[in-house]
Tab-separated table of N, CA and C in Angstrom:
chain	number	residue	atom	x	y	z
A	1	UNK	N	23.825	8.040	6.631
A	1	UNK	CA	22.929	7.990	5.766
A	1	UNK	C	22.306	6.592	5.642
A	2	UNK	N	20.867	6.585	5.512
A	2	UNK	CA	20.129	5.249	5.457
A	2	UNK	C	20.377	4.615	4.033
A	3	UNK	N	20.553	3.337	4.225
A	3	UNK	CA	20.806	2.316	3.114
A	3	UNK	C	19.551	1.601	2.839
A	4	UNK	N	18.933	1.710	1.726
A	4	UNK	CA	17.654	0.819	1.491
A	4	UNK	C	18.173	-0.608	0.983
A	5	UNK	N	17.623	-1.588	1.645
A	5	UNK	CA	17.717	-2.910	1.387
A	5	UNK	C	16.462	-3.405	0.629
A	6	UNK	N	16.394	-4.079	-0.394
A	6	UNK	CA	15.371	-4.579	-1.129
A	6	UNK	C	15.076	-5.903	-0.889
A	7	UNK	N	13.942	-6.212	-0.192
A	7	UNK	CA	13.571	-7.527	0.109
A	7	UNK	C	12.639	-8.202	-0.688
A	8	UNK	N	12.797	-9.575	-1.221
A	8	UNK	CA	11.923	-10.133	-2.085
A	8	UNK	C	10.666	-10.333	-1.247
A	9	UNK	N	9.282	-10.181	-1.874
A	9	UNK	CA	8.269	-10.395	-1.157
A	9	UNK	C	7.306	-11.516	-1.840
A	10	UNK	N	7.108	-11.484	-2.788
A	10	UNK	CA	6.264	-12.359	-3.507
A	10	UNK	C	6.236	-12.325	-5.098
A	11	UNK	N	5.467	-13.047	-5.769
A	11	UNK	CA	5.560	-13.028	-7.350
A	11	UNK	C	4.581	-11.900	-7.717
A	12	UNK	N	4.823	-11.632	-8.994
A	12	UNK	CA	3.605	-10.683	-9.769
A	12	UNK	C	2.370	-11.350	-9.669
A	13	UNK	N	2.488	-12.599	-9.890
A	13	UNK	CA	1.297	-13.475	-10.072
A	13	UNK	C	0.551	-13.518	-8.819
A	14	UNK	N	1.131	-13.136	-7.544
A	14	UNK	CA	0.397	-13.070	-6.289
A	14	UNK	C	-0.442	-11.902	-6.039
A	15	UNK	N	-0.304	-11.031	-7.065
A	15	UNK	CA	-0.941	-9.676	-6.855
A	15	UNK	C	-2.123	-9.806	-7.599
A	16	UNK	N	-3.204	-8.882	-7.081
A	16	UNK	CA	-4.553	-8.857	-7.778
A	16	UNK	C	-4.520	-7.409	-8.281
A	17	UNK	N	-4.510	-7.099	-9.653
A	17	UNK	CA	-4.453	-5.844	-10.236
A	17	UNK	C	-5.740	-5.043	-9.943
A	18	UNK	N	-5.536	-3.786	-9.592
A	18	UNK	CA	-6.722	-2.986	-9.157
A	18	UNK	C	-7.337	-3.270	-7.848
A	19	UNK	N	-6.453	-4.012	-7.087
A	19	UNK	CA	-6.832	-4.339	-5.608
A	19	UNK	C	-5.675	-4.355	-4.777
A	20	UNK	N	-5.928	-4.716	-3.638
A	20	UNK	CA	-4.957	-4.771	-2.609
A	20	UNK	C	-4.637	-6.452	-2.087
A	21	UNK	N	-3.500	-6.708	-1.687
A	21	UNK	CA	-3.325	-7.897	-0.895
A	21	UNK	C	-2.694	-7.666	0.329
A	22	UNK	N	-2.909	-8.613	1.212
A	22	UNK	CA	-2.255	-8.387	2.606
A	22	UNK	C	-1.014	-9.337	2.622
A	23	UNK	N	0.111	-8.767	3.149
A	23	UNK	CA	1.418	-9.406	2.990
A	23	UNK	C	2.085	-9.134	4.489
A	24	UNK	N	3.198	-9.625	4.824
A	24	UNK	CA	4.053	-9.478	5.921
A	24	UNK	C	5.317	-8.781	5.489
A	25	UNK	N	5.735	-7.811	6.046
A	25	UNK	CA	6.987	-7.147	5.802
A	25	UNK	C	7.823	-7.209	7.081
A	26	UNK	N	8.705	-8.120	7.233
A	26	UNK	CA	9.270	-8.283	8.628
A	26	UNK	C	8.043	-8.903	9.619
A	27	UNK	N	7.869	-8.255	10.586
A	27	UNK	CA	6.748	-8.779	11.515
A	27	UNK	C	5.589	-7.893	11.371
A	28	UNK	N	5.481	-6.859	10.421
A	28	UNK	CA	4.420	-6.012	10.343
A	28	UNK	C	3.557	-6.462	9.124
A	29	UNK	N	2.182	-6.494	9.515
A	29	UNK	CA	1.143	-6.625	8.396
A	29	UNK	C	1.243	-5.393	7.447
A	30	UNK	N	1.142	-5.723	6.149
A	30	UNK	CA	1.159	-4.626	5.259
A	30	UNK	C	0.121	-4.779	4.025
A	31	UNK	N	-0.135	-3.837	3.492
A	31	UNK	CA	-1.156	-4.066	2.275
A	31	UNK	C	-0.383	-3.496	1.039
A	32	UNK	N	-0.385	-4.450	0.140
A	32	UNK	CA	0.369	-4.145	-1.125
A	32	UNK	C	-0.708	-3.864	-2.274
A	33	UNK	N	-0.615	-2.853	-2.963
A	33	UNK	CA	-1.634	-2.411	-4.122
A	33	UNK	C	-0.754	-2.136	-5.469
A	34	UNK	N	-1.491	-2.689	-6.470
A	34	UNK	CA	-1.124	-2.385	-7.883
A	34	UNK	C	-2.378	-1.904	-8.431
A	35	UNK	N	-2.687	-0.591	-8.589
A	35	UNK	CA	-3.750	0.078	-8.861
A	35	UNK	C	-4.034	0.133	-10.292
A	36	UNK	N	-2.870	0.142	-11.133
A	36	UNK	CA	-3.152	0.220	-12.551
A	36	UNK	C	-2.205	-0.714	-13.353
A	37	UNK	N	-2.692	-1.832	-13.630
A	37	UNK	CA	-1.848	-2.949	-14.326
A	37	UNK	C	-1.256	-2.601	-15.651
A	38	UNK	N	-1.582	-1.387	-16.155
A	38	UNK	CA	-0.838	-0.945	-17.271
A	38	UNK	C	0.628	-0.210	-16.936
A	39	UNK	N	0.653	0.175	-15.657
A	39	UNK	CA	1.954	0.689	-15.063
A	39	UNK	C	2.530	-0.263	-14.134
A	40	UNK	N	3.868	0.096	-13.996
A	40	UNK	CA	4.535	-0.753	-12.961
A	40	UNK	C	4.692	-0.148	-11.623
A	41	UNK	N	3.697	0.606	-11.067
A	41	UNK	CA	3.742	1.409	-9.929
A	41	UNK	C	3.067	0.581	-8.817
A	42	UNK	N	3.802	0.338	-7.819
A	42	UNK	CA	3.289	-0.523	-6.546
A	42	UNK	C	3.442	0.422	-5.434
A	43	UNK	N	2.496	0.013	-4.433
A	43	UNK	CA	2.488	0.946	-3.266
A	43	UNK	C	2.430	-0.169	-1.993
A	44	UNK	N	2.931	0.157	-0.941
A	44	UNK	CA	2.897	-0.891	0.382
A	44	UNK	C	2.590	0.285	1.501
A	45	UNK	N	1.451	-0.106	1.999
A	45	UNK	CA	1.090	0.697	3.228
A	45	UNK	C	0.871	-0.289	4.431
A	46	UNK	N	0.835	0.285	5.703
A	46	UNK	CA	0.459	-0.514	6.786
A	46	UNK	C	-1.045	-1.063	6.568
A	47	UNK	N	-1.264	-2.149	6.889
A	47	UNK	CA	-2.505	-2.804	6.735
A	47	UNK	C	-3.515	-2.537	7.995
A	48	UNK	N	-3.028	-1.778	9.038
A	48	UNK	CA	-3.896	-1.681	10.104
A	48	UNK	C	-4.603	-0.233	9.925
A	49	UNK	N	-5.822	-0.256	10.034
A	49	UNK	CA	-6.735	0.941	9.902
A	49	UNK	C	-6.319	1.747	11.236
A	50	UNK	N	-6.008	2.870	11.169
A	50	UNK	CA	-5.772	3.744	12.549
A	50	UNK	C	-7.042	4.200	13.175
A	51	UNK	N	-8.146	4.106	12.474
A	51	UNK	CA	-9.415	4.598	13.181
A	51	UNK	C	-10.075	3.385	13.729
A	52	UNK	N	-10.157	2.176	13.040
A	52	UNK	CA	-11.056	1.033	13.698
A	52	UNK	C	-9.860	0.216	14.519
A	53	UNK	N	-8.585	0.363	14.132
A	53	UNK	CA	-7.445	-0.549	14.781
A	53	UNK	C	-7.600	-2.069	14.276
A	54	UNK	N	-8.357	-2.255	13.191
A	54	UNK	CA	-8.510	-3.518	12.601
A	54	UNK	C	-7.484	-3.708	11.288
A	55	UNK	N	-6.991	-4.855	11.151
A	55	UNK	CA	-6.166	-5.063	9.868
A	55	UNK	C	-6.923	-5.300	8.716
A	56	UNK	N	-7.308	-4.285	8.061
A	56	UNK	CA	-8.326	-4.504	6.955
A	56	UNK	C	-7.929	-3.687	5.642
A	57	UNK	N	-6.892	-2.862	5.712
A	57	UNK	CA	-6.755	-2.039	4.573
A	57	UNK	C	-6.448	-2.556	3.169
A	58	UNK	N	-5.848	-3.787	3.177
A	58	UNK	CA	-5.703	-4.449	1.917
A	58	UNK	C	-7.033	-4.775	1.251
A	59	UNK	N	-8.134	-4.782	1.921
A	59	UNK	CA	-9.424	-5.114	1.521
A	59	UNK	C	-10.192	-3.717	1.229
A	60	UNK	N	-9.563	-2.751	1.255
A	60	UNK	CA	-10.326	-1.267	1.096
A	60	UNK	C	-10.574	-1.115	-0.492
A	61	UNK	N	-11.341	-0.160	-0.917
A	61	UNK	CA	-11.556	0.038	-2.219
A	61	UNK	C	-10.699	1.035	-2.842
A	62	UNK	N	-9.878	0.755	-3.937
A	62	UNK	CA	-9.039	1.543	-4.523
A	62	UNK	C	-9.837	2.536	-5.494
A	63	UNK	N	-9.368	3.927	-5.502
A	63	UNK	CA	-10.144	4.877	-6.363
A	63	UNK	C	-9.220	6.152	-6.570
A	64	UNK	N	-9.418	6.777	-7.487
A	64	UNK	CA	-8.688	8.004	-7.798
A	64	UNK	C	-9.498	9.197	-7.449
A	65	UNK	N	-8.823	9.945	-6.560
A	65	UNK	CA	-9.360	11.298	-6.002
A	65	UNK	C	-8.350	12.324	-6.343
A	66	UNK	N	-8.906	13.324	-7.084
A	66	UNK	CA	-8.079	14.443	-7.576
A	66	UNK	C	-6.793	14.184	-8.268
A	67	UNK	N	-6.969	13.032	-9.020
A	67	UNK	CA	-5.887	12.666	-9.898
A	67	UNK	C	-4.857	11.750	-9.198
A	68	UNK	N	-5.074	11.286	-7.935
A	68	UNK	CA	-4.094	10.477	-6.992
A	68	UNK	C	-4.823	9.072	-6.479
A	69	UNK	N	-4.056	8.115	-6.520
A	69	UNK	CA	-4.663	6.860	-5.990
A	69	UNK	C	-4.813	6.885	-4.614
A	70	UNK	N	-5.901	6.429	-4.133
A	70	UNK	CA	-6.182	6.250	-2.717
A	70	UNK	C	-6.766	4.921	-2.470
A	71	UNK	N	-6.901	4.654	-1.081
A	71	UNK	CA	-7.718	3.370	-0.767
A	71	UNK	C	-8.680	3.784	0.268
A	72	UNK	N	-9.904	3.442	0.106
A	72	UNK	CA	-11.083	3.698	1.177
A	72	UNK	C	-11.036	2.697	2.085
A	73	UNK	N	-10.662	2.980	3.379
A	73	UNK	CA	-10.786	1.931	4.473
A	73	UNK	C	-12.276	1.310	4.528
A	74	UNK	N	-12.272	-0.063	4.493
A	74	UNK	CA	-13.521	-0.705	4.539
A	74	UNK	C	-14.648	-0.511	5.656
A	75	UNK	N	-14.205	-0.023	6.779
A	75	UNK	CA	-15.008	0.142	8.034
A	75	UNK	C	-15.575	1.508	8.096
A	76	UNK	N	-14.781	2.489	8.118
A	76	UNK	CA	-15.189	3.860	8.351
A	76	UNK	C	-15.026	4.866	7.105
A	77	UNK	N	-14.399	4.193	6.205
A	77	UNK	CA	-14.261	4.983	4.772
A	77	UNK	C	-13.380	6.064	4.587
A	78	UNK	N	-12.444	6.338	5.478
A	78	UNK	CA	-11.449	7.314	5.322
A	78	UNK	C	-10.533	6.838	4.176
A	79	UNK	N	-10.219	7.881	3.443
A	79	UNK	CA	-9.350	7.518	2.162
A	79	UNK	C	-7.734	7.927	2.553
A	80	UNK	N	-6.823	7.075	2.225
A	80	UNK	CA	-5.565	7.081	2.508
A	80	UNK	C	-4.856	7.146	1.126
A	81	UNK	N	-3.899	8.243	0.792
A	81	UNK	CA	-3.190	8.354	-0.402
A	81	UNK	C	-2.178	7.121	-0.581
A	82	UNK	N	-2.132	6.418	-1.797
A	82	UNK	CA	-1.196	5.374	-1.583
A	82	UNK	C	0.358	5.774	-1.757
A	83	UNK	N	0.377	6.860	-2.339
A	83	UNK	CA	2.065	7.498	-2.444
A	83	UNK	C	2.549	7.902	-1.189
A	84	UNK	N	1.859	8.303	-0.259
A	84	UNK	CA	2.341	8.876	0.953
A	84	UNK	C	1.611	8.543	2.280
A	85	UNK	N	0.578	7.692	2.251
A	85	UNK	CA	-0.114	7.130	3.314
A	85	UNK	C	-0.978	8.421	4.099
A	86	UNK	N	-1.058	9.356	3.564
A	86	UNK	CA	-1.788	10.615	4.383
A	86	UNK	C	-3.429	10.281	4.117
A	87	UNK	N	-4.174	10.411	5.401
A	87	UNK	CA	-5.523	10.526	5.262
A	87	UNK	C	-6.138	11.751	4.796
A	88	UNK	N	-6.922	11.577	3.681
A	88	UNK	CA	-7.324	12.819	2.995
A	88	UNK	C	-8.385	13.528	3.982
A	89	UNK	N	-9.363	12.842	4.838
A	89	UNK	CA	-10.134	13.506	5.648
A	89	UNK	C	-9.545	14.043	6.983
A	90	UNK	N	-8.442	13.363	7.282
A	90	UNK	CA	-7.523	13.750	8.510
A	90	UNK	C	-6.143	13.897	8.265
A	91	UNK	N	-5.544	14.900	7.658
A	91	UNK	CA	-4.185	15.014	7.183
A	91	UNK	C	-3.192	14.528	8.184
A	92	UNK	N	-3.424	14.786	9.486
A	92	UNK	CA	-2.350	14.559	10.496
A	92	UNK	C	-2.233	13.196	10.638
A	93	UNK	N	-3.136	12.130	10.036
A	93	UNK	CA	-2.945	10.795	10.166
A	93	UNK	C	-2.298	10.333	9.082
A	94	UNK	N	-1.083	9.689	9.267
A	94	UNK	CA	-0.343	9.155	8.141
A	94	UNK	C	0.086	7.711	8.421
A	95	UNK	N	-0.276	6.733	7.391
A	95	UNK	CA	0.044	5.310	7.722
A	95	UNK	C	1.669	5.189	7.266
A	96	UNK	N	2.291	4.326	8.085
A	96	UNK	CA	3.636	4.008	7.595
A	96	UNK	C	3.561	3.261	6.163
A	97	UNK	N	4.654	3.539	5.448
A	97	UNK	CA	4.702	2.841	4.046
A	97	UNK	C	6.115	2.512	3.792
A	98	UNK	N	6.222	1.736	2.639
A	98	UNK	CA	7.336	1.204	2.111
A	98	UNK	C	7.420	1.376	0.829
A	99	UNK	N	8.732	1.783	0.252
A	99	UNK	CA	8.768	1.654	-1.268
A	99	UNK	C	8.591	0.252	-1.905
A	100	UNK	N	8.084	0.077	-2.786
A	100	UNK	CA	7.783	-1.192	-3.523
A	100	UNK	C	8.018	-1.185	-5.130
A	101	UNK	N	8.487	-2.199	-5.572
A	101	UNK	CA	8.813	-2.267	-7.017
A	101	UNK	C	8.699	-3.582	-7.471
A	102	UNK	N	8.706	-3.767	-8.841
A	102	UNK	CA	8.918	-4.969	-9.643
A	102	UNK	C	10.355	-5.250	-9.865
A	103	UNK	N	10.767	-6.347	-9.785
A	103	UNK	CA	12.005	-6.719	-10.308
A	103	UNK	C	11.828	-7.999	-11.023
A	104	UNK	N	11.785	-7.679	-12.442
A	104	UNK	CA	11.140	-8.893	-13.350
A	104	UNK	C	9.791	-9.220	-12.765
A	105	UNK	N	9.567	-10.537	-12.647
A	105	UNK	CA	8.435	-11.058	-12.115
A	105	UNK	C	8.234	-11.088	-10.496
A	106	UNK	N	9.256	-10.571	-9.952
A	106	UNK	CA	9.180	-10.603	-8.460
A	106	UNK	C	8.729	-9.266	-7.888
A	107	UNK	N	8.139	-9.104	-6.685
A	107	UNK	CA	7.897	-7.916	-6.199
A	107	UNK	C	8.855	-7.838	-4.956
A	108	UNK	N	9.320	-6.551	-4.804
A	108	UNK	CA	10.396	-6.247	-3.721
A	108	UNK	C	9.706	-5.090	-2.941
A	109	UNK	N	10.152	-4.942	-1.728
A	109	UNK	CA	9.869	-3.901	-0.714
A	109	UNK	C	11.354	-3.307	-0.281
A	110	UNK	N	11.348	-2.062	-0.044
A	110	UNK	CA	12.544	-1.447	0.645
A	110	UNK	C	12.355	-1.431	2.113
A	111	UNK	N	13.469	-1.883	2.745
A	111	UNK	CA	13.592	-1.856	4.171
A	111	UNK	C	14.979	-1.011	4.440
A	112	UNK	N	14.522	-0.241	5.482
A	112	UNK	CA	15.866	0.577	5.950
A	112	UNK	C	16.590	-0.053	6.934
C-alpha cells in the first residue's frame, strides 16, 4: 500500500488566485493552480507542455469548460483538466499530477 507523504511547498501568499505559479516538486517542474479563491481547492500538474515540450503550463489561461476547471496551454492551446491532467482535445495524453492542499497558511503537495 502506497503511503502519501505531505511536503511543505510554499505559503498561501506565494500563490496568485485565478492563476498558476511554477514550483519545484522534488526535481520536477510543476504548475500549481488556485482557480477559485472562494474555495480551498488546489491543483498541481506537470509544468511541461507535452505538445511543445516547453515548461509553460503555469502561465496558461485558467477556464471552466463543461463545469470543470482546466488550463489552456499558452503555445498550442490544448486544454488540460486540473483534477486529472487529461487533455480535452486528445484524451490519451495525461499530465502527471500531485495532490495539493492548504494546511493553514501553508501549501503542501502529496508525494508517494
